[in-house]
Short mmCIF file of C-alpha atoms in Angstrom, two decimals:
data_model
loop_
_atom_site.label_atom_id
_atom_site.label_comp_id
_atom_site.label_asym_id
_atom_site.label_seq_id
_atom_site.Cartn_x
_atom_site.Cartn_y
_atom_site.Cartn_z
CA ASP A 1 0.00 0.00 0.00
CA LEU A 2 2.32 2.76 -1.30
CA SER A 3 1.42 6.41 -1.20
CA LEU A 4 3.19 9.73 -1.41
CA LEU A 5 2.38 10.47 2.22
CA ARG A 6 3.92 7.23 3.47
CA PHE A 7 7.02 7.80 1.30
CA ILE A 8 7.52 11.30 2.73
CA SER A 9 6.92 9.98 6.24
CA ALA A 10 9.50 7.23 5.73
CA GLU A 11 12.03 9.70 4.43
CA LEU A 12 11.53 11.97 7.44
CA THR A 13 11.62 9.23 10.08
CA ARG A 14 13.98 6.59 8.75
CA GLY A 15 17.11 5.91 10.82
CA TYR A 16 20.45 4.12 10.52
CA PHE A 17 23.14 2.82 12.85
CA LEU A 18 26.75 3.81 12.17
CA GLU A 19 28.06 1.22 14.62
CA HIS A 20 27.05 -1.50 12.16
CA ASN A 21 29.97 -0.36 9.99
CA GLU A 22 32.36 0.62 12.76
CA ALA A 23 35.56 -0.40 10.96
CA LYS A 24 34.80 1.78 7.93
CA TYR A 25 34.10 4.94 9.89
CA THR A 26 37.02 4.35 12.23
CA GLU A 27 39.26 4.15 9.18
CA ARG A 28 37.83 7.42 7.84
CA ARG A 29 38.47 9.11 11.16
CA GLU A 30 42.04 7.83 11.26
CA ARG A 31 42.62 9.26 7.78
CA VAL A 32 41.54 12.66 9.03
CA TYR A 33 43.88 12.37 11.99
CA THR A 34 46.68 11.28 9.65
CA CYS A 35 46.20 14.35 7.47
CA MET A 36 46.28 16.51 10.58
CA ARG A 37 49.56 14.90 11.69
CA ILE A 38 51.28 15.19 8.31
CA PRO A 39 52.41 18.84 8.66
CA LYS A 40 54.14 18.17 11.99
CA GLU A 41 55.79 14.89 10.98
CA LEU A 42 56.78 16.16 7.53
CA GLU A 43 58.35 19.35 8.87
CA LYS A 44 60.29 17.37 11.47
CA LEU A 45 61.74 15.29 8.64
CA MET A 46 62.40 18.39 6.53
CA PHE A 47 64.04 20.19 9.45
CA PHE A 48 66.37 17.27 10.08
CA GLY A 49 67.14 16.79 6.38
CA ILE A 50 67.87 20.48 5.78
CA PHE A 51 70.42 20.48 8.58
CA LEU A 52 71.99 17.37 7.04
CA CYS A 53 72.35 19.27 3.75
CA LEU A 54 73.70 22.28 5.66
CA ASP A 55 76.29 20.07 7.32
CA ALA A 56 77.47 18.72 3.96
CA PHE A 57 77.43 22.24 2.48
CA LEU A 58 79.43 23.81 5.33
CA TYR A 59 81.97 21.02 5.06
CA ILE A 60 83.06 22.44 1.68
CA PHE A 61 83.96 25.81 3.21
CA THR A 62 85.27 24.79 6.63
CA LEU A 63 86.80 21.34 7.08
CA LEU A 64 87.64 20.57 3.44
CA PRO A 65 90.35 23.32 3.17
CA LEU A 66 91.90 22.12 6.43
CA ARG A 67 91.85 18.49 5.31
CA VAL A 68 93.44 19.46 1.97
CA PHE A 69 96.14 21.38 3.85
CA LEU A 70 96.87 18.38 6.09
CA ALA A 71 96.99 16.03 3.09
CA MET A 72 99.41 18.30 1.23
CA PHE A 73 101.53 18.68 4.38
CA ARG A 74 101.72 14.89 4.71
CA PHE A 75 102.66 14.55 1.06
CA ILE A 76 105.44 17.13 1.37
CA THR A 77 106.89 15.80 4.62
CA LEU A 78 106.57 12.12 3.67
CA PRO A 79 110.30 11.65 2.83
CA CYS A 80 111.21 12.81 6.34
CA TYR A 81 109.32 9.94 7.96
CA GLY A 82 109.94 7.24 5.39
CA LEU A 83 107.44 5.31 3.31
CA ARG A 84 105.73 3.05 5.81
CA ASP A 85 102.85 2.20 3.55
CA ARG A 86 102.54 1.48 -0.12
CA ARG A 87 100.16 4.41 -0.48
CA LEU A 88 101.56 7.93 -0.57
CA LEU A 89 98.21 9.27 0.63
CA GLN A 90 95.17 7.64 2.14
CA PRO A 91 92.13 7.32 -0.19
CA ALA A 92 90.17 9.91 1.80
CA GLN A 93 93.06 12.37 1.45
CA VAL A 94 93.21 11.82 -2.30
CA CYS A 95 89.48 12.51 -2.58
CA ASP A 96 89.85 15.66 -0.47
CA ILE A 97 92.62 16.99 -2.68
CA LEU A 98 90.57 16.28 -5.81
CA LYS A 99 87.57 18.11 -4.36
CA GLY A 100 89.73 21.09 -3.40
CA VAL A 101 91.40 21.32 -6.81
CA ILE A 102 88.05 21.04 -8.63
CA LEU A 103 86.61 23.75 -6.38
CA VAL A 104 89.51 26.16 -7.03
CA ILE A 105 89.62 25.58 -10.79
CA CYS A 106 85.87 26.02 -11.23
CA TYR A 107 85.93 29.14 -9.05
CA PHE A 108 88.46 30.83 -11.33
CA MET A 109 86.60 29.63 -14.41
CA MET A 110 83.42 31.27 -13.09
CA HIS A 111 85.15 34.68 -13.30
CA TYR A 112 84.81 34.45 -17.08
CA VAL A 113 81.01 34.32 -16.76
CA ASP A 114 79.53 37.83 -16.60
CA TYR A 115 76.65 37.83 -14.11
CA SER A 116 75.50 41.36 -15.07
CA MET A 117 75.29 40.57 -18.76
CA MET A 118 73.36 37.38 -17.99
CA TYR A 119 70.94 39.36 -15.81
CA HIS A 120 70.15 41.92 -18.50
CA LEU A 121 69.88 39.20 -21.15
CA ILE A 122 67.30 37.32 -19.11
CA ARG A 123 65.46 40.50 -18.11
CA GLY A 124 64.89 41.34 -21.77
CA GLN A 125 62.86 38.18 -22.34
CA SER A 126 59.09 37.95 -22.12
CA VAL A 127 57.34 36.58 -19.03
CA ILE A 128 56.11 33.40 -20.69
CA LYS A 129 59.54 32.67 -22.14
CA LEU A 130 61.14 33.11 -18.72
CA TYR A 131 58.56 30.79 -17.19
CA ILE A 132 59.43 28.10 -19.73
CA ILE A 133 63.14 28.69 -19.21
CA TYR A 134 62.76 28.28 -15.44
CA ASN A 135 60.93 24.96 -15.83
CA MET A 136 63.58 23.72 -18.25
CA LEU A 137 66.29 24.69 -15.78
CA GLU A 138 64.64 22.67 -13.01
CA VAL A 139 64.57 19.56 -15.19
CA ALA A 140 68.15 20.12 -16.33
CA ASP A 141 69.27 20.56 -12.71
CA ARG A 142 67.84 17.15 -11.81
CA LEU A 143 69.49 15.49 -14.78
CA PHE A 144 72.83 17.15 -14.06
CA SER A 145 72.70 16.07 -10.42
CA SER A 146 71.83 12.50 -11.34
CA PHE A 147 74.76 12.07 -13.70
CA GLY A 148 77.13 14.38 -11.84
CA GLN A 149 77.45 12.23 -8.74
CA ASP A 150 78.34 9.25 -10.95
CA ILE A 151 81.07 11.34 -12.59
CA LEU A 152 82.52 12.34 -9.21
CA ASP A 153 82.30 8.80 -7.83
CA ALA A 154 84.05 7.47 -10.95
CA LEU A 155 86.84 10.02 -10.44
CA TYR A 156 87.29 9.15 -6.75
CA TRP A 157 87.37 5.42 -7.40
CA THR A 158 89.72 5.74 -10.38
CA ALA A 159 92.14 7.83 -8.31
CA THR A 160 92.10 5.52 -5.29
CA GLU A 161 91.72 2.12 -6.94
CA PRO A 162 94.52 -0.34 -5.99
CA LYS A 163 97.21 -0.32 -8.65
CA GLU A 164 97.71 -4.10 -8.63
CA ARG A 165 94.50 -4.63 -10.55
CA LYS A 166 94.13 -4.75 -14.28
CA ARG A 167 93.40 -1.33 -15.68
CA ALA A 168 89.77 -1.04 -16.82
CA HIS A 169 89.36 2.74 -17.06
CA ILE A 170 90.42 5.64 -19.28
CA GLY A 171 92.69 7.21 -16.67
CA VAL A 172 92.52 9.70 -13.83
CA ILE A 173 93.18 12.81 -15.94
CA PRO A 174 90.21 12.30 -18.34
CA HIS A 175 87.94 11.62 -15.37
CA PHE A 176 89.27 14.76 -13.69
CA PHE A 177 88.53 16.95 -16.70
CA MET A 178 85.05 15.43 -16.93
CA ALA A 179 84.44 16.30 -13.27
CA VAL A 180 85.71 19.87 -13.71
CA LEU A 181 83.50 20.34 -16.78
CA TYR A 182 80.48 18.95 -14.95
CA VAL A 183 80.91 21.16 -11.86
CA PHE A 184 81.48 24.25 -14.06
CA LEU A 185 78.40 23.62 -16.23
CA HIS A 186 76.23 22.80 -13.23
CA ALA A 187 77.37 25.98 -11.48
CA ILE A 188 76.40 28.01 -14.58
CA LEU A 189 73.02 26.28 -14.63
CA ILE A 190 72.35 27.21 -11.01
CA MET A 191 73.53 30.77 -11.76
CA VAL A 192 70.92 31.05 -14.52
CA GLN A 193 68.30 29.79 -12.06
CA ALA A 194 69.33 32.40 -9.50
CA THR A 195 69.36 35.12 -12.15
CA THR A 196 65.85 34.20 -13.33
CA LEU A 197 64.62 34.29 -9.74
CA ASN A 198 66.33 37.66 -9.29
CA VAL A 199 64.56 39.03 -12.38
CA ALA A 200 61.26 37.80 -10.94
CA PHE A 201 61.96 39.62 -7.67
CA ASN A 202 62.84 42.87 -9.41
CA SER A 203 59.93 42.91 -11.89
CA HIS A 204 57.51 45.74 -11.22
CA ASN A 205 54.22 43.85 -11.46
CA LYS A 206 55.54 40.62 -9.84
CA SER A 207 53.75 38.62 -12.54
CA LEU A 208 56.74 36.37 -13.20
CA LEU A 209 57.14 35.63 -9.49
CA THR A 210 53.44 34.80 -9.22
CA ILE A 211 53.64 32.45 -12.20
CA MET A 212 56.72 30.75 -10.76
CA MET A 213 54.99 30.23 -7.42
CA SER A 214 51.89 28.84 -9.12
CA ASN A 215 54.18 26.33 -10.81
CA ASN A 216 54.68 24.72 -7.40
CA PHE A 217 50.97 23.98 -7.16
CA VAL A 218 51.08 22.35 -10.59
CA GLU A 219 53.48 19.88 -8.96
CA ILE A 220 50.58 18.68 -6.80
CA LYS A 221 48.63 17.62 -9.88
CA GLY A 222 51.52 15.57 -11.19
CA SER A 223 52.17 13.75 -7.92
CA VAL A 224 49.00 13.32 -5.88
CA PHE A 225 47.06 11.04 -8.21
CA LYS A 226 49.85 8.50 -8.70
CA LYS A 227 50.41 5.26 -6.85
CA PHE A 228 53.20 5.51 -4.28
CA GLU A 229 54.96 2.88 -2.22
CA LYS A 230 56.94 3.67 0.91
CA ASN A 231 60.27 3.69 -0.91
CA ASN A 232 58.93 5.98 -3.64
CA LEU A 233 57.59 8.38 -1.04
CA PHE A 234 60.97 8.28 0.70
CA GLN A 235 62.71 9.34 -2.51
CA MET A 236 60.18 12.12 -3.04
CA SER A 237 60.78 13.35 0.51
CA ASN A 238 64.55 13.40 -0.08
CA SER A 239 64.05 15.30 -3.33
CA ASP A 240 61.83 17.84 -1.53
CA ILE A 241 64.49 18.34 1.15
CA LYS A 242 67.15 18.98 -1.47
CA GLU A 243 64.86 21.32 -3.42
CA ARG A 244 63.97 23.35 -0.34
CA PHE A 245 67.59 23.73 0.76
CA THR A 246 68.67 24.73 -2.75
CA ASN A 247 65.92 27.34 -2.87
CA TYR A 248 67.16 28.79 0.41
CA VAL A 249 70.65 29.18 -1.04
CA LEU A 250 69.23 30.72 -4.23
CA LEU A 251 67.25 33.21 -2.14
CA LEU A 252 70.46 34.07 -0.26
CA ILE A 253 72.22 34.72 -3.57
CA VAL A 254 69.33 36.91 -4.78
CA CYS A 255 69.42 38.94 -1.57
CA LEU A 256 73.20 39.40 -1.81
CA ARG A 257 73.00 40.63 -5.41
CA ASN A 258 70.16 43.03 -4.63
CA MET A 259 71.81 44.40 -1.52
CA GLU A 260 74.98 45.03 -3.51
CA GLN A 261 73.05 47.01 -6.12
CA PHE A 262 71.57 49.21 -3.37
CA SER A 263 74.93 49.77 -1.59
CA TRP A 264 73.95 47.45 1.28
CA ASN A 265 71.10 49.67 2.38
CA PRO A 266 69.24 47.71 5.12
CA ASP A 267 65.94 49.34 4.14
CA HIS A 268 65.96 47.43 0.85
CA LEU A 269 66.12 44.16 2.76
CA TRP A 270 62.63 44.81 4.11
CA VAL A 271 61.46 45.37 0.54
CA LEU A 272 62.67 41.88 -0.39
CA PHE A 273 61.36 40.27 2.78
CA PRO A 274 57.68 39.82 1.69
CA ASP A 275 58.70 38.16 -1.58
CA VAL A 276 61.12 35.84 0.21
CA CYS A 277 58.40 34.87 2.68
CA MET A 278 55.99 34.21 -0.19
CA VAL A 279 58.45 31.86 -1.90
CA VAL A 280 59.18 29.96 1.32
CA ALA A 281 55.51 29.78 2.34
CA SER A 282 54.46 28.45 -1.07
CA GLU A 283 57.11 25.71 -0.88
CA ILE A 284 55.98 24.64 2.58
CA ALA A 285 52.28 24.72 1.65
CA VAL A 286 52.79 22.70 -1.53
CA ASP A 287 54.86 20.06 0.28
CA ILE A 288 52.27 19.70 3.05
CA VAL A 289 49.31 19.37 0.68
CA LYS A 290 51.18 17.02 -1.63
CA HIS A 291 52.32 14.65 1.11
CA ALA A 292 48.99 14.78 2.93
CA PHE A 293 47.02 13.59 -0.08
CA ILE A 294 49.67 11.08 -1.18
CA THR A 295 49.53 9.40 2.22
CA LYS A 296 45.71 9.54 2.15
CA PHE A 297 45.29 7.96 -1.29
CA ASN A 298 47.93 5.26 -0.66
CA ASP A 299 46.92 4.38 2.92
CA ILE A 300 50.31 5.34 4.38
CA THR A 301 50.44 6.37 8.02
CA ALA A 302 52.16 9.50 9.27
CA ASP A 303 54.58 7.35 11.29
CA VAL A 304 56.42 6.56 8.07
CA TYR A 305 58.18 9.95 8.25
CA SER A 306 59.81 8.99 11.52
CA GLU A 307 61.09 5.87 9.76
CA TYR A 308 62.48 8.03 6.97
CA ARG A 309 64.17 10.27 9.51
CA ALA A 310 65.65 7.21 11.22
CA SER A 311 66.95 6.02 7.84
CA LEU A 312 68.73 9.32 7.22
CA ALA A 313 70.10 9.16 10.77
CA PHE A 314 71.31 5.61 10.05
CA ASP A 315 73.29 6.94 7.06
CA LEU A 316 74.94 9.56 9.25
CA VAL A 317 75.85 7.09 12.00
CA SER A 318 77.10 4.55 9.44
CA SER A 319 79.41 7.13 7.88
CA ARG A 320 81.08 7.63 11.29
CA GLN A 321 82.18 4.04 11.71
CA LYS A 322 85.83 3.14 11.61
CA ASN A 323 85.82 1.48 8.19
CA ALA A 324 83.25 3.69 6.46
CA TYR A 325 83.01 3.36 2.69
CA THR A 326 82.36 6.98 1.89
CA ASP A 327 82.33 10.48 3.27
CA TYR A 328 79.02 11.65 4.63
CA SER A 329 78.73 14.53 2.15
CA ASP A 330 78.90 11.98 -0.67
CA SER A 331 76.31 9.84 1.13
CA VAL A 332 73.95 12.83 1.25
CA SER A 333 74.59 13.43 -2.44
CA ARG A 334 73.55 9.90 -3.33
CA ARG A 335 70.57 9.78 -1.01
CA MET A 336 69.09 13.23 -1.71
CA GLY A 337 70.68 14.16 -5.01
CA PHE A 338 72.27 17.18 -3.36
CA ILE A 339 75.78 17.84 -4.76
CA PRO A 340 77.33 20.73 -2.80
CA LEU A 341 80.31 21.46 -5.09
CA PRO A 342 78.52 23.43 -7.88
CA LEU A 343 76.42 25.36 -5.37
CA ALA A 344 79.52 26.15 -3.31
CA VAL A 345 81.36 27.41 -6.41
CA LEU A 346 78.49 29.74 -7.28
CA LEU A 347 78.14 31.05 -3.74
CA MET A 348 81.88 31.75 -3.53
CA ARG A 349 81.71 33.60 -6.85
CA VAL A 350 78.75 35.73 -5.76
CA VAL A 351 80.15 36.53 -2.31
CA THR A 352 83.60 37.51 -3.58
CA SER A 353 82.08 39.74 -6.27
CA SER A 354 79.54 41.33 -3.92
CA VAL A 355 81.73 41.89 -0.86
CA LYS A 356 84.95 43.85 -1.30
CA VAL A 357 87.73 43.06 1.19
CA GLN A 358 90.08 46.03 1.66
CA GLY A 359 92.29 46.85 4.61
CA VAL A 360 93.56 44.96 7.63
CA LEU A 361 90.25 45.22 9.49
CA SER A 362 88.42 43.57 6.61
CA TYR A 363 90.80 40.63 6.60
CA ILE A 364 90.38 40.27 10.36
CA CYS A 365 86.61 40.16 9.85
CA VAL A 366 87.05 37.46 7.18
CA VAL A 367 89.15 35.35 9.56
CA LEU A 368 86.58 35.77 12.33
CA PHE A 369 83.78 34.86 9.93
CA TYR A 370 85.67 31.72 8.90
CA CYS A 371 86.18 30.75 12.54
CA GLY A 372 82.46 31.29 13.08
CA LEU A 373 81.65 28.99 10.15
CA ILE A 374 83.91 26.30 11.59
CA SER A 375 82.22 26.64 14.98
CA LEU A 376 78.79 26.39 13.33
CA LYS A 377 79.87 23.31 11.36
CA VAL A 378 81.28 21.55 14.43
CA LEU A 379 78.24 22.41 16.56
CA ASN A 380 75.86 21.31 13.82
CA SER A 381 77.73 18.02 13.37
CA ILE A 382 77.73 17.26 17.09
CA VAL A 383 74.01 17.95 17.46
CA LEU A 384 73.18 15.95 14.32
CA LEU A 385 75.25 12.98 15.48
CA GLY A 386 73.56 13.00 18.88
CA LYS A 387 70.09 13.27 17.37
CA SER A 388 70.89 10.58 14.81
CA CYS A 389 71.97 8.15 17.51
CA GLN A 390 68.73 8.93 19.34
CA TYR A 391 66.59 8.33 16.25
CA VAL A 392 68.39 5.07 15.43
CA LYS A 393 67.90 3.87 19.00
CA GLU A 394 64.21 4.84 18.99
CA ALA A 395 63.69 2.96 15.70
CA LYS A 396 65.48 -0.09 17.22
CA MET A 397 67.90 -0.28 14.31
CA GLU A 398 71.05 -0.57 16.39
CA GLU A 399 71.41 -4.24 15.56
CA LYS A 400 71.57 -3.35 11.86
CA LEU A 401 74.83 -1.52 12.54
CA PHE A 402 76.41 -4.65 14.00
CA ASN A 403 74.40 -7.41 12.31
CA PRO A 404 73.28 -6.05 8.91
CA VAL A 405 70.86 -8.07 6.82
CA PRO A 406 72.95 -10.39 4.60
CA THR A 407 72.85 -9.80 0.87
CA ALA A 408 74.50 -13.03 -0.21
CA THR A 409 73.86 -14.18 -3.72
CA ALA A 410 72.70 -17.64 -4.67
CA GLY A 411 75.26 -20.35 -4.02
CA LYS A 412 77.06 -18.42 -1.25
CA PRO A 413 76.52 -19.22 2.41
CA VAL A 414 74.75 -16.57 4.40
CA GLY A 415 77.01 -16.94 7.40
CA LYS A 416 80.09 -16.10 5.38
CA SER A 417 78.39 -13.05 3.97
CA GLN A 418 77.43 -11.90 7.45
CA SER A 419 80.96 -12.29 8.77
CA MET A 420 82.42 -10.38 5.83
CA PHE A 421 79.80 -7.66 6.24
CA LYS A 422 80.53 -7.34 9.96
CA SER A 423 84.23 -6.96 9.41
CA THR A 424 83.76 -4.06 7.01
CA HIS A 425 80.56 -2.28 8.08
CA GLY A 426 80.39 -2.77 11.83
CA PHE A 427 81.56 -0.24 14.35
CA SER A 428 85.02 -0.77 15.78
CA THR A 429 84.93 -1.85 19.39
CA ASP A 430 87.68 -1.76 21.93
CA GLU A 431 88.40 -4.33 24.61
CA ASN A 432 85.62 -2.99 26.78
CA GLY A 433 83.07 -3.28 23.99
CA SER A 434 82.64 0.47 23.48
CA THR A 435 81.82 1.70 20.03
CA SER A 436 84.05 4.11 18.13
CA VAL A 437 82.56 6.54 15.65
CA THR A 438 85.40 9.04 15.36
CA ASN A 439 88.54 6.96 14.76
CA GLN A 440 90.39 7.12 11.47
CA PRO A 441 89.84 4.20 9.09
CA VAL A 442 92.48 1.54 8.95
CA HIS A 443 93.97 0.29 5.71
CA GLN A 444 92.21 -2.80 4.40
CA LYS A 445 93.66 -5.56 2.31
CA ASP A 446 92.95 -5.64 -1.36
CA ASN A 447 91.62 -9.18 -1.33
CA THR A 448 87.97 -8.08 -0.94
CA PRO A 449 87.29 -6.02 -4.06
CA SER A 450 83.64 -7.00 -4.29
CA LEU A 451 82.82 -5.31 -1.01
CA LEU A 452 83.72 -1.90 -2.38
CA VAL A 453 80.76 -1.77 -4.72
CA THR A 454 77.96 -1.01 -2.32
CA SER A 455 77.66 0.85 0.94
CA SER A 456 75.83 0.09 4.13
CA SER A 457 73.30 2.80 3.42
CA ASP A 458 72.57 1.25 0.02
CA GLN A 459 71.97 -2.16 1.58
CA PHE A 460 69.73 -0.87 4.33
CA LEU A 461 66.02 -1.05 3.68
CA THR A 462 64.58 2.38 4.27
CA THR A 463 61.26 1.31 5.72
CA PRO A 464 61.12 -1.67 8.07
CA ASP A 465 58.32 -3.86 6.83
CA GLY A 466 56.33 -4.68 9.94
CA GLU A 467 53.33 -5.87 7.98
CA GLU A 468 55.18 -8.83 6.44
CA LYS A 469 55.58 -10.75 9.70
CA ASP A 470 52.42 -12.74 9.12
CA ILE A 471 53.60 -14.14 5.79
CA SER A 472 55.57 -17.36 5.52
CA GLN A 473 59.34 -17.30 6.01
CA ASP A 474 60.33 -18.07 2.43
CA SER A 475 58.05 -15.51 0.82
CA SER A 476 59.09 -12.92 3.40
CA GLU A 477 62.77 -13.38 2.59
CA LEU A 478 62.07 -13.19 -1.15
CA LYS A 479 60.05 -10.02 -0.81
CA HIS A 480 62.67 -8.52 1.50
CA ARG A 481 65.43 -9.25 -1.00
CA SER A 482 63.48 -7.83 -3.92
CA SER A 483 62.68 -4.65 -2.01
CA LYS A 484 66.39 -4.14 -1.37
CA LYS A 485 67.10 -4.58 -5.04
CA ASP A 486 64.45 -2.02 -5.90
CA LEU A 487 65.97 0.40 -3.41
CA LEU A 488 69.38 0.14 -5.07
CA GLU A 489 67.80 1.06 -8.38
CA ILE A 490 65.71 3.90 -6.94
CA ASP A 491 68.69 5.49 -5.22
CA ARG A 492 70.34 6.13 -8.56
CA PHE A 493 67.30 8.07 -9.76
CA THR A 494 66.60 10.03 -6.58
CA ILE A 495 66.87 13.46 -8.14
CA CYS A 496 65.31 12.54 -11.50
CA GLY A 497 61.79 12.64 -10.08
CA ASN A 498 59.47 10.01 -8.74
CA ARG A 499 60.20 6.66 -10.31
CA ILE A 500 57.10 4.51 -9.89
CA ASP A 501 57.44 0.81 -10.64
#
């Protein structure tokens, strides 16, 4: 007996019980809470990662010159003490000298690039053309960074490879010229980026700056609606850390160039301040929105960012062990795609051209400023090391430092792989069992060449898979091994964008 009156009455009085679908609504509520936690957890990761980049960047200006001086002093005074070792210099000292020579050569080469002419050339272009140029520069920067670290690693390994082996390379000098050319071209690329940003700051209607900031929100469209795994999100987070730190350095360069043009008038700094805040705020807002929706659509909890932070801390602690495979600045370069050499060359070029040093008092100020940079570097390193040890301990990854997961290939016993891994990656312990993270590395025999291919950070899985404990043992080991292999491939494409398998 249907009627319009009964239909309206049913619509007005019908009820439902949400507790009948409790799991669904609880999940929806947890998603809301996850989105609310993303800004805090993401910024904690970004804050830690930016200081890691700062530590690697300050190393170029502070400790690297001192290490080069000590290496050259050892090389000069070596005949006085006799040749106790087959090596004239330790591998780390050779790498330091190569970095210092590349830095000096590229710095003098940058004097042949006219910043003022480049500024006026870019300023004469239309707004749309500059917008396209800026996007092309961002892509080129990622490609340069991806291939550049391979060039530098090839140079370091070619220069320090044991001489008893059969030669399988083109020589140190060709690799050196390739590295110098790469650093010089990458420095010019970053200079064009800084110049384009400077033109956007100085434009009267701010249209170019507005278009460039809106480009960040276009990034949300290209990232949010894609499928992401934990490792892919980790690589995106590292890329965002590198991008944010690089933007901070570019903003510093823009401010230095503008202050020089206005004779260091402090009033002009307040004119630039709103635009700088707008650039920084847009970066933070885009990162928060992007990561919030990526975690929502892929059912990833906010706790994953603490795991990422623990992974970066693990890299830092691993680089402090006695027999570390690489310097930490190189580890940051591989993990985040941040190569400090080209950026350091450009900053040195801009500072020396903007600040004139004349008189004894000026040189005293330069010495005091250098001492302040060293103090900042040492303080930053000490705090980062303490925090990293805390994060590693909280993530319960201490056993991975002493008992790393074996990566033995088929046909090789796992126990042998573990013992070889312990002898090269583990912390050095004294008779009392205390761990050493500051001792110098000892010389290793050349009978283990295969161990020099990968590092402990490469073989460490970034996100501990707690969900796989319920699966059978064989399938768990297979999935664990495949995820490590995927991580090794992803690490090589960190800066080239988000590589989704």
